[in-house]
């Protein structure tokens, strides 16, 4: 991606020049066209899986950072949540206002022509995120109304060409510069569903839309080098008809991978299946437990709308935000909290205040350690009184309901470990730790430190781990039929079971994309004496045995699906494993993950797998 970074720097120079010489054209059009992206590999023998998102260097920042700012800002923001019809009646909505208030195209275009977010202050926005403790920002580059917030070359339905805004400004470039300066990652939201493009709804003309959409995404990646793309509007819909398909999603993911292999992409690039993109996207909700088979991020509004709505004062308290974030982190997810700038581009003061309060809590007494770089632990059950995350050999028990004086907080242990020290962050009180029933009683001697949440830090001596293995992977035999019939076509040593063959790929160039089977054999070597959960993500069928005993039996052909089974394993011991996987037609996937009280969810790594 060398040319891209060089190009961005060049752009900075051109932008600086254009500020001096206002007659110089838009910096995007002024820059030289980059070489066409390399065509991603495709066809038999291709595995589209990039890496293991749970452990990859690529996703490391995202997995550590945990807390991001979502920004919904577009032509709808100009209406500030209210549309006055010609007859004088008022209709309310925010970013869906065009559709929900049935605003005719010309009326919507007419109001967009007055959009002038002159007070958009990228540095102030980045500062608000930083003050909140948010470490990445995702802004709507294009929402369902199709309006591009950067000077796209694909059409004139954008902030430079269709507004009253200074045509020499580019708010995405401004945000990128400010975010870079602050060390905050920047990503873009992009809606697939498009209410404005005349070619979107008709399957006949959709290829023309798709070409412009790919063009816009290439512009975004080349110009602003985003860390992440957040798709939306992938669902089946009417008015306008949305025909986005799993195949469209697979094509787009391959295209994006060709543009920038480091991009992190959400699951709405496809159809929100467990195999789509890098992470799941629960919206306005927090999953009640860790999500199987994929990373996840919960996105949520700060009031009741994504886009600015001048009448919406139903703000969440900072205590609610802190608690949500703690719960999300303890369940291994990220929290993407939204702000909606007004028609002038200003984040509402009520949002700024709550963000600052949240950041104050995270910055106090090292309480942020319960969130940043921390994640789910299977060592304890989630208590009713709070949330527990793990960071190295420390457990952070965030107490949302503080006990009455002298009363204990009970923790259920799911594997044997010892607590060597316990403190309340920001307090000198003692915490008595006693073995009790199925775990521990923690009895703090004093009061809560904060009404939002008080954090107990427990230093633990974790269950002992066997040394990392020296495995090279499993033996994989593949057949060019779906039933393991006859001698296998190919036999290889497969470092991990992490396959996304999608529609066109297969285990080997000699094996067609449909009707094949693979059998993995060898041994799996755990590092802990614990009950492991083995998880498969499969399409079409999978069966798995450990030491000859069935653990997963999912032999009815299915679309992308998660199956789990538990088995007690012995640290350092090589347990025999066999996996039978078949593909009929359509998409093909198979992933093998494991987790245990001491082992966070991940693709079973190569070094713990042996060919025999
Ligand atoms: O971008 C934000 C939303 O606009 C978008 N996703 C987040 C991140 C979103 N799309 N759909 N939904 C949220 C849920 C759908 C809600 C609906 Fe409705 C109920 C669509 C029509 C009725 C909400 C209420 C939108 C219009 C009225």
XYZ file of C-alpha atoms and ligand atoms in Angstrom:
639
model
C 0.000 0.000 0.000
C 2.981 2.173 -0.472
C 1.586 4.296 -3.267
C -1.453 5.083 -1.195
C 0.371 6.614 1.718
C 2.541 8.594 -0.665
C -0.562 9.796 -2.378
C -2.132 10.970 0.850
C 0.936 13.066 1.651
C 0.877 14.511 -1.835
C -2.769 15.325 -1.267
C -1.859 17.276 1.833
C 0.475 19.418 -0.241
C -2.141 19.943 -2.922
C -4.736 20.792 -0.271
C -2.375 23.319 1.299
C -1.725 24.844 -2.121
C -5.403 25.010 -2.909
C -5.948 26.946 0.292
C -3.523 29.552 -0.996
C -4.793 29.450 -4.563
C -8.537 28.946 -4.414
C -8.677 28.467 -8.181
C -6.834 25.153 -7.968
C -9.324 22.322 -8.439
C -10.479 19.852 -5.881
C -7.549 17.893 -4.469
C -9.187 14.560 -5.173
C -9.488 15.206 -8.882
C -6.099 16.899 -8.974
C -4.246 13.819 -7.758
C -2.993 11.237 -10.238
C -5.104 8.133 -10.651
C -3.563 5.255 -8.698
C -2.684 1.997 -10.420
C -5.607 -0.409 -10.631
C -5.750 -2.556 -7.511
C -4.346 -6.030 -7.874
C -7.040 -8.551 -8.655
C -7.718 -10.731 -5.647
C -7.099 -14.439 -6.024
C -10.196 -16.367 -6.993
C -11.294 -19.802 -8.146
C -10.514 -23.366 -7.087
C -7.611 -23.504 -4.649
C -8.476 -20.113 -3.137
C -9.138 -19.626 0.561
C -10.514 -16.119 1.145
C -9.938 -16.202 4.935
C -7.528 -13.342 5.651
C -6.330 -14.456 9.072
C -7.838 -15.154 12.467
C -9.486 -11.854 13.484
C -9.359 -12.966 17.145
C -5.553 -12.969 17.138
C -4.403 -11.144 13.990
C -2.001 -8.214 14.147
C -4.394 -6.550 11.675
C -7.220 -6.369 14.204
C -5.048 -5.854 17.272
C -5.743 -2.116 17.686
C -9.488 -2.668 17.380
C -9.520 -5.493 19.908
C -7.551 -3.387 22.414
C -9.294 -0.055 21.930
C -12.806 -1.264 22.802
C -14.529 2.147 22.692
C -15.276 4.204 19.596
C -17.261 7.231 18.474
C -19.908 6.781 15.784
C -20.859 9.960 13.911
C -24.082 10.217 11.929
C -23.822 13.295 9.775
C -25.347 13.871 6.353
C -27.799 15.877 4.293
C -30.549 14.801 6.727
C -28.686 16.662 9.516
C -29.656 19.886 7.770
C -33.318 19.242 8.682
C -32.386 18.662 12.333
C -35.050 15.987 12.616
C -38.095 17.894 11.353
C -39.645 18.212 7.926
C -42.390 20.757 7.391
C -44.621 19.601 4.568
C -46.048 22.061 2.021
C -49.350 21.895 3.929
C -47.592 23.080 7.090
C -47.750 19.806 9.011
C -44.544 18.584 10.592
C -43.032 15.114 10.282
C -40.244 13.978 12.589
C -37.386 11.563 11.992
C -33.631 11.830 11.720
C -31.420 10.021 9.182
C -34.434 8.135 7.784
C -36.416 11.339 7.366
C -36.501 11.298 3.572
C -38.160 7.913 3.515
C -40.186 7.949 6.731
C -41.602 11.412 5.984
C -41.924 10.573 2.268
C -40.041 13.701 1.230
C -40.057 13.963 -2.571
C -36.641 13.829 -4.229
C -36.711 17.406 -5.432
C -37.700 18.723 -2.008
C -34.924 16.717 -0.352
C -32.398 17.906 -2.919
C -33.594 21.463 -2.455
C -33.049 21.420 1.292
C -29.649 19.721 0.855
C -28.590 22.644 -1.341
C -28.782 24.861 1.761
C -26.673 22.486 3.895
C -23.760 24.492 5.269
C -21.942 22.790 8.144
C -19.510 25.696 8.433
C -18.983 25.023 12.137
C -17.760 21.462 11.586
C -14.610 21.462 13.689
C -12.653 18.240 13.221
C -10.265 19.075 16.043
C -13.142 19.702 18.453
C -14.781 16.425 17.451
C -11.565 14.479 17.862
C -11.037 16.173 21.211
C -14.548 15.185 22.313
C -13.743 11.578 21.383
C -10.424 11.751 23.174
C -11.983 13.294 26.274
C -14.486 10.443 26.264
C -11.731 7.841 26.139
C -12.838 6.799 22.663
C -9.971 5.503 20.577
C -11.515 5.277 17.145
C -14.086 7.177 15.113
C -16.491 5.895 12.464
C -18.258 8.604 10.480
C -21.011 8.227 7.894
C -19.353 8.821 4.533
C -22.678 7.938 2.883
C -25.964 7.002 4.537
C -29.090 5.528 2.921
C -29.933 8.882 1.324
C -26.898 8.337 -0.899
C -25.373 11.747 -0.132
C -21.570 11.568 -0.076
C -19.840 13.596 2.617
C -16.656 13.920 0.557
C -16.002 15.311 -2.929
C -16.650 12.069 -4.775
C -15.927 11.860 -8.490
C -18.829 9.466 -9.062
C -21.684 11.979 -8.917
C -22.611 15.480 -7.772
C -24.838 14.305 -4.917
C -22.212 15.239 -2.345
C -21.212 17.846 0.182
C -18.975 19.783 -2.192
C -21.200 19.839 -5.258
C -24.641 19.974 -3.678
C -24.624 22.259 -0.617
C -23.899 25.784 0.549
C -20.665 24.600 2.164
C -17.226 25.983 1.348
C -16.277 23.921 -1.748
C -12.613 23.979 -0.741
C -13.270 22.138 2.489
C -13.341 18.360 2.817
C -14.586 17.298 6.245
C -13.346 13.722 5.890
C -9.844 14.994 5.109
C -10.073 17.377 8.064
C -11.176 14.558 10.341
C -8.411 12.296 9.051
C -5.773 14.928 9.776
C -7.114 15.646 13.259
C -7.529 11.959 14.079
C -4.009 11.134 12.903
C -2.600 13.959 15.019
C -4.394 12.575 18.067
C -3.520 8.931 17.392
C -7.166 8.052 16.889
C -8.156 5.582 14.183
C -10.677 6.675 11.550
C -13.216 4.524 9.749
C -16.118 5.159 7.399
C -19.740 4.056 7.436
C -21.048 3.342 3.938
C -24.629 2.404 3.116
C -25.106 -0.155 0.357
C -28.806 0.658 0.141
C -29.075 3.939 -1.782
C -32.318 5.914 -2.041
C -30.942 8.463 -4.476
C -28.995 6.694 -7.198
C -31.420 6.034 -10.082
C -29.619 2.800 -10.980
C -29.906 1.172 -7.568
C -33.281 -0.531 -7.525
C -33.459 -2.142 -10.958
C -31.427 -5.364 -11.341
C -30.884 -4.321 -14.979
C -29.102 -1.126 -13.984
C -27.680 -2.305 -10.655
C -24.276 -3.118 -12.241
C -23.930 0.585 -13.057
C -24.658 1.468 -9.438
C -22.224 -1.177 -8.270
C -19.503 0.330 -10.449
C -20.030 3.755 -8.860
C -20.166 2.199 -5.412
C -16.846 0.413 -5.997
C -15.497 3.681 -7.346
C -16.554 5.548 -4.218
C -15.030 2.923 -1.954
C -11.791 3.085 -3.890
C -11.811 6.865 -3.485
C -12.340 6.522 0.256
C -9.571 3.956 0.673
C -7.087 5.739 -1.596
C -7.714 9.240 -0.346
C -8.196 8.797 3.367
C -6.577 5.431 4.136
C -9.333 4.417 6.601
C -8.600 1.805 9.258
C -12.082 0.361 9.000
C -15.170 0.261 6.787
C -18.587 -0.063 8.404
C -21.239 -1.144 5.914
C -24.971 -0.903 6.429
C -28.146 -1.211 4.370
C -27.351 -4.722 3.153
C -30.786 -6.108 4.033
C -33.622 -7.013 1.678
C -35.833 -3.942 1.369
C -38.419 -2.174 -0.731
C -38.676 1.436 -1.774
C -36.147 1.322 -3.285
C -35.789 -2.441 -3.756
C -32.562 -3.782 -2.314
C -31.318 -6.934 -4.043
C -27.919 -7.101 -2.302
C -26.972 -10.779 -2.177
C -24.465 -12.979 -0.401
C -22.603 -13.206 -3.687
C -22.470 -9.402 -3.929
C -21.078 -9.396 -0.395
C -18.418 -11.983 -1.209
C -17.379 -9.989 -4.293
C -17.175 -6.771 -2.312
C -15.138 -8.323 0.469
C -12.661 -9.714 -2.042
C -12.481 -6.310 -3.761
C -11.802 -4.503 -0.481
C -9.169 -7.059 0.463
C -7.476 -6.270 -2.849
C -7.629 -2.530 -2.108
C -6.138 -2.844 1.366
C -5.580 -6.210 3.077
C -5.364 -4.476 6.463
C -8.889 -3.062 6.380
C -11.223 -4.154 9.139
C -14.770 -4.627 7.831
C -18.064 -5.262 9.648
C -20.444 -8.107 8.891
C -22.968 -5.969 6.993
C -20.655 -6.149 4.003
C -22.451 -9.450 3.412
C -25.695 -10.458 5.091
C -24.668 -10.368 8.750
C -23.820 -14.047 8.835
C -21.128 -15.236 11.224
C -18.738 -15.652 8.271
C -19.275 -12.117 6.938
C -16.567 -9.510 7.498
C -14.522 -9.331 10.672
C -17.092 -8.526 13.336
C -20.754 -8.727 14.246
C -22.830 -5.595 14.763
C -25.543 -5.818 17.405
C -27.435 -2.535 17.163
C -28.943 -0.752 20.182
C -28.366 -3.841 22.286
C -25.672 -5.641 24.240
C -25.466 -9.405 23.793
C -26.070 -11.219 27.082
C -22.913 -13.302 26.675
C -19.789 -13.493 24.473
C -20.637 -14.020 20.824
C -19.534 -17.338 19.319
C -17.363 -17.455 16.241
C -16.796 -13.758 15.608
C -15.605 -10.490 17.102
C -18.405 -8.054 17.850
C -19.171 -4.411 18.395
C -22.361 -3.013 19.854
C -23.391 0.312 18.327
C -25.735 2.552 20.244
C -27.263 6.018 20.221
C -26.652 8.508 23.033
C -30.292 9.621 22.841
C -33.019 8.034 20.672
C -31.784 9.046 17.224
C -28.626 8.509 15.169
C -28.868 11.741 13.207
C -29.418 15.081 14.949
C -32.992 15.636 16.177
C -33.415 18.985 17.867
C -36.319 17.806 20.056
C -34.670 14.622 21.300
C -33.415 15.229 24.831
C -33.721 11.624 25.974
C -30.028 11.330 26.761
C -28.417 8.331 28.392
C -26.582 9.223 31.577
C -22.808 8.884 31.696
C -23.330 6.200 34.359
C -25.337 4.172 31.850
C -22.614 4.608 29.243
C -19.882 3.537 31.673
C -21.895 0.494 32.724
C -22.664 -0.457 29.145
C -18.994 -0.178 28.223
C -17.934 -2.339 31.176
C -20.494 -4.985 30.313
C -19.485 -4.935 26.650
C -15.768 -5.273 27.433
C -16.408 -8.094 29.912
C -18.266 -9.987 27.188
C -15.397 -9.441 24.764
C -16.980 -6.767 22.580
C -16.490 -3.173 21.491
C -18.808 -0.235 22.099
C -19.466 2.277 19.321
C -21.348 5.200 20.781
C -23.044 7.654 18.456
C -23.155 11.424 18.190
C -25.201 13.362 15.637
C -23.853 16.798 14.735
C -26.419 19.514 13.978
C -26.950 21.328 10.679
C -23.894 23.518 11.366
C -21.733 20.489 12.133
C -21.626 20.885 15.914
C -21.905 17.938 18.305
C -24.713 18.749 20.780
C -23.387 20.048 24.101
C -25.418 17.403 25.955
C -23.438 14.743 24.062
C -20.113 16.436 24.715
C -20.917 16.648 28.443
C -21.778 12.969 28.717
C -18.732 11.952 26.735
C -16.511 14.014 29.020
C -18.070 12.422 32.118
C -17.475 8.968 30.662
C -13.853 9.847 29.961
C -13.454 11.204 33.453
C -14.554 7.842 34.880
C -12.228 5.905 32.565
C -9.306 8.179 33.403
C -9.835 8.028 37.180
C -7.743 5.630 39.302
C -6.722 3.536 36.306
C -10.325 2.350 35.873
C -9.767 2.297 32.106
C -7.679 -0.846 32.699
C -10.987 -2.699 33.085
C -11.700 -1.824 29.438
C -8.648 -1.102 27.269
C -6.725 -4.234 26.404
C -9.067 -6.172 28.665
C -11.602 -8.730 27.587
C -13.777 -11.665 28.391
C -12.607 -14.234 30.890
C -14.068 -17.683 31.249
C -12.415 -18.018 34.684
C -15.521 -16.696 36.433
C -19.217 -16.549 35.699
C -20.607 -13.075 35.091
C -22.018 -11.948 38.442
C -25.445 -10.350 38.806
C -23.792 -7.419 40.639
C -21.486 -6.347 37.824
C -19.039 -7.345 35.114
C -15.605 -8.979 35.206
C -12.918 -8.518 32.586
C -9.394 -9.919 32.414
C -6.191 -8.139 31.459
C -3.079 -10.274 31.860
C -3.112 -11.732 35.360
C -5.572 -9.210 36.656
C -9.318 -9.507 36.905
C -11.290 -6.270 36.985
C -14.541 -6.791 38.828
C -16.674 -3.738 38.157
C -19.350 -3.432 40.785
C -22.553 -1.862 39.530
C -24.525 -2.553 42.701
C -22.363 -2.114 45.768
C -23.113 -4.465 48.678
C -24.461 -3.391 52.035
C -21.709 -2.888 54.649
C -20.059 -6.214 55.546
C -21.908 -8.128 52.837
C -19.869 -10.112 50.296
C -19.802 -10.069 46.520
C -19.750 -13.664 45.339
C -17.701 -14.835 42.362
C -18.255 -18.263 40.832
C -14.940 -19.751 39.643
C -15.053 -21.942 36.550
C -11.457 -23.158 36.914
C -9.163 -23.299 39.933
C -7.150 -20.102 40.423
C -6.015 -18.132 43.435
C -6.414 -14.469 44.272
C -3.152 -13.016 45.567
C -4.246 -9.395 46.053
C -7.465 -7.416 45.925
C -7.994 -3.667 46.003
C -10.679 -1.160 45.166
C -9.306 1.276 42.580
C -9.264 4.794 43.977
C -9.717 3.660 47.583
C -7.489 2.482 50.437
C -10.156 0.157 51.839
C -9.422 -3.551 52.264
C -11.083 -6.351 50.359
C -11.374 -9.634 52.254
C -11.164 -12.623 49.912
C -12.416 -15.954 51.191
C -13.096 -19.281 49.502
C -16.850 -19.782 49.524
C -18.967 -22.411 47.832
C -18.182 -22.601 44.133
C -15.726 -19.695 44.251
C -14.883 -16.648 46.296
C -16.524 -14.084 48.500
C -15.119 -10.584 48.138
C -15.983 -8.303 51.026
C -14.939 -4.677 50.696
C -14.484 -2.776 53.948
C -15.703 0.587 52.709
C -18.042 2.442 50.425
C -18.402 2.537 46.653
C -15.984 4.945 44.973
C -18.313 6.020 42.190
C -22.078 5.787 41.693
C -21.579 4.588 38.093
C -19.275 1.688 38.953
C -16.483 0.855 41.394
C -13.700 -1.433 40.259
C -12.134 -4.225 42.296
C -8.792 -5.292 40.918
C -7.901 -8.880 41.707
C -4.384 -10.065 41.048
C -4.570 -13.768 40.333
C -2.345 -16.761 40.047
C -3.973 -18.297 36.989
C -4.272 -22.010 36.283
C -0.894 -23.346 35.104
C -0.307 -23.565 31.352
C 1.623 -26.247 29.511
C 4.313 -24.715 27.253
C 3.256 -23.655 23.762
C 3.286 -26.594 21.382
C 5.515 -27.133 18.359
C 2.852 -28.511 16.039
C 2.769 -27.860 12.312
C -0.942 -28.412 11.757
C -3.302 -31.258 10.965
C -3.225 -33.727 8.121
C -5.848 -32.696 5.573
C -7.161 -35.042 2.901
C -9.511 -33.638 0.309
C -11.762 -35.356 -2.173
C -13.340 -34.010 -5.326
C -16.623 -35.522 -4.148
C -18.846 -34.697 -1.213
C -18.604 -38.120 0.454
C -14.921 -38.972 1.125
C -15.225 -41.632 -1.567
C -12.176 -43.290 -3.107
C -8.603 -42.132 -2.622
C -8.225 -38.441 -1.712
C -7.162 -36.062 -4.488
C -4.770 -34.152 -2.253
C -3.177 -34.633 1.138
C -1.492 -31.682 2.845
C -0.396 -30.432 6.234
C -2.891 -27.712 7.092
C -1.609 -25.168 9.644
C -5.081 -24.156 10.861
C -8.683 -24.942 10.048
C -9.734 -21.489 8.899
C -11.414 -21.730 5.512
C -13.598 -19.289 3.651
C -13.879 -20.796 0.201
C -16.986 -18.695 -0.416
C -18.555 -19.421 -3.822
C -15.508 -19.927 -5.987
C -12.735 -21.324 -3.785
C -11.832 -24.866 -2.810
C -9.033 -26.740 -1.010
C -6.942 -27.186 -4.145
C -6.807 -26.012 -7.783
C -7.665 -29.579 -8.808
C -10.853 -29.590 -6.715
C -13.905 -27.752 -8.055
C -15.785 -25.226 -5.911
C -18.788 -27.527 -5.448
C -19.082 -31.101 -4.171
C -15.921 -31.743 -2.253
C -15.022 -33.053 1.167
C -12.088 -32.682 3.536
C -11.064 -34.836 6.475
C -8.625 -33.430 8.988
C -6.838 -35.874 11.277
C -4.045 -35.679 13.813
C -4.014 -34.386 17.361
C -4.948 -31.272 19.280
C -2.804 -30.251 22.231
C -4.386 -27.968 24.843
C -2.322 -25.898 27.234
C -4.737 -26.105 30.148
C -6.377 -28.888 32.150
C -9.824 -27.559 31.520
C -13.158 -28.142 29.883
C -12.795 -26.739 26.395
C -15.525 -25.554 24.130
C -14.779 -26.507 20.547
C -16.622 -24.301 18.094
C -17.060 -24.805 14.376
C -18.331 -22.296 11.866
C -19.446 -24.333 8.912
C -21.227 -24.399 5.585
C -22.352 -27.109 4.485
C -21.715 -29.879 7.082
C -19.250 -30.761 9.813
C -18.652 -33.619 12.245
C -15.909 -33.586 14.847
C -14.514 -36.318 17.100
C -12.027 -36.044 19.966
C -10.371 -39.294 21.039
C -12.986 -41.116 18.989
C -15.955 -39.495 20.764
C -18.348 -37.262 18.809
C -18.220 -33.628 19.983
C -19.956 -31.883 17.086
C -22.403 -33.522 14.709
C -23.852 -31.018 12.286
C -24.363 -33.259 9.290
C -27.529 -31.733 7.853
C -26.476 -29.351 5.060
C -26.813 -25.752 6.197
C -25.803 -22.176 5.492
C -23.198 -20.420 7.679
C -23.720 -21.821 11.143
C -22.049 -22.116 14.546
C -21.895 -25.421 16.437
C -20.336 -26.071 19.807
C -19.370 -29.007 21.938
C -17.517 -29.320 25.214
C -14.802 -31.773 26.140
C -12.439 -32.088 29.106
C -8.864 -31.960 27.845
C -5.506 -32.565 29.516
C -2.775 -29.928 29.421
C 0.066 -30.872 27.070
C -1.602 -34.128 26.050
C -2.204 -34.756 22.370
C -5.827 -35.704 21.933
C -6.776 -37.415 18.699
C -8.981 -35.249 16.523
C -10.919 -35.931 13.350
C -13.055 -33.488 11.434
C -15.222 -34.500 8.472
C -16.345 -31.558 6.392
C -18.452 -31.573 3.234
C -19.444 -28.959 0.702
C -22.352 -29.408 -1.690
C -23.136 -26.260 -3.614
C -23.108 -22.531 -2.917
C -20.840 -21.092 -0.282
C -18.252 -23.104 1.618
C -16.715 -22.340 5.010
C -15.092 -24.182 7.869
C -13.419 -22.743 10.941
C -12.281 -24.507 14.098
C -12.078 -22.427 17.281
C -11.583 -23.242 20.908
C -12.039 -21.586 24.262
C -11.799 -22.579 27.914
C -11.774 -20.756 31.243
C -8.134 -19.770 30.614
C -8.196 -19.653 26.827
C -10.062 -16.823 25.090
C -11.849 -17.724 21.881
C -9.541 -18.105 18.884
C -8.891 -20.249 15.831
C -6.975 -23.249 17.186
C -3.401 -22.168 16.452
C -0.970 -24.127 14.328
C 1.467 -24.893 17.129
C -1.222 -26.775 19.087
C -2.094 -29.013 16.132
C -0.129 -32.075 15.041
C -0.363 -34.210 11.931
C -0.629 -37.432 13.947
O -27.300 4.124 10.635
C -28.122 3.788 11.716
C -29.536 3.552 11.293
O -30.008 4.535 10.403
C -29.438 2.233 10.626
N -28.332 1.562 11.274
C -27.786 2.433 12.262
C -26.324 2.185 12.500
C -30.669 1.467 10.738
N -31.246 0.955 9.723
N -32.288 0.287 10.088
N -32.376 0.360 11.352
C -31.402 1.112 11.809
C -33.403 -0.311 12.075
C -34.639 -0.135 11.284
C -35.619 0.599 11.852
C -36.851 0.801 11.116
Fe -37.499 2.651 11.053
C -38.119 0.846 11.702
C -36.979 1.155 9.774
C -38.310 1.564 9.532
C -39.007 1.382 10.731
C -36.302 3.670 12.378
C -37.614 3.967 12.598
C -36.017 4.042 11.077
C -37.149 4.619 10.559
C -38.122 4.583 11.484
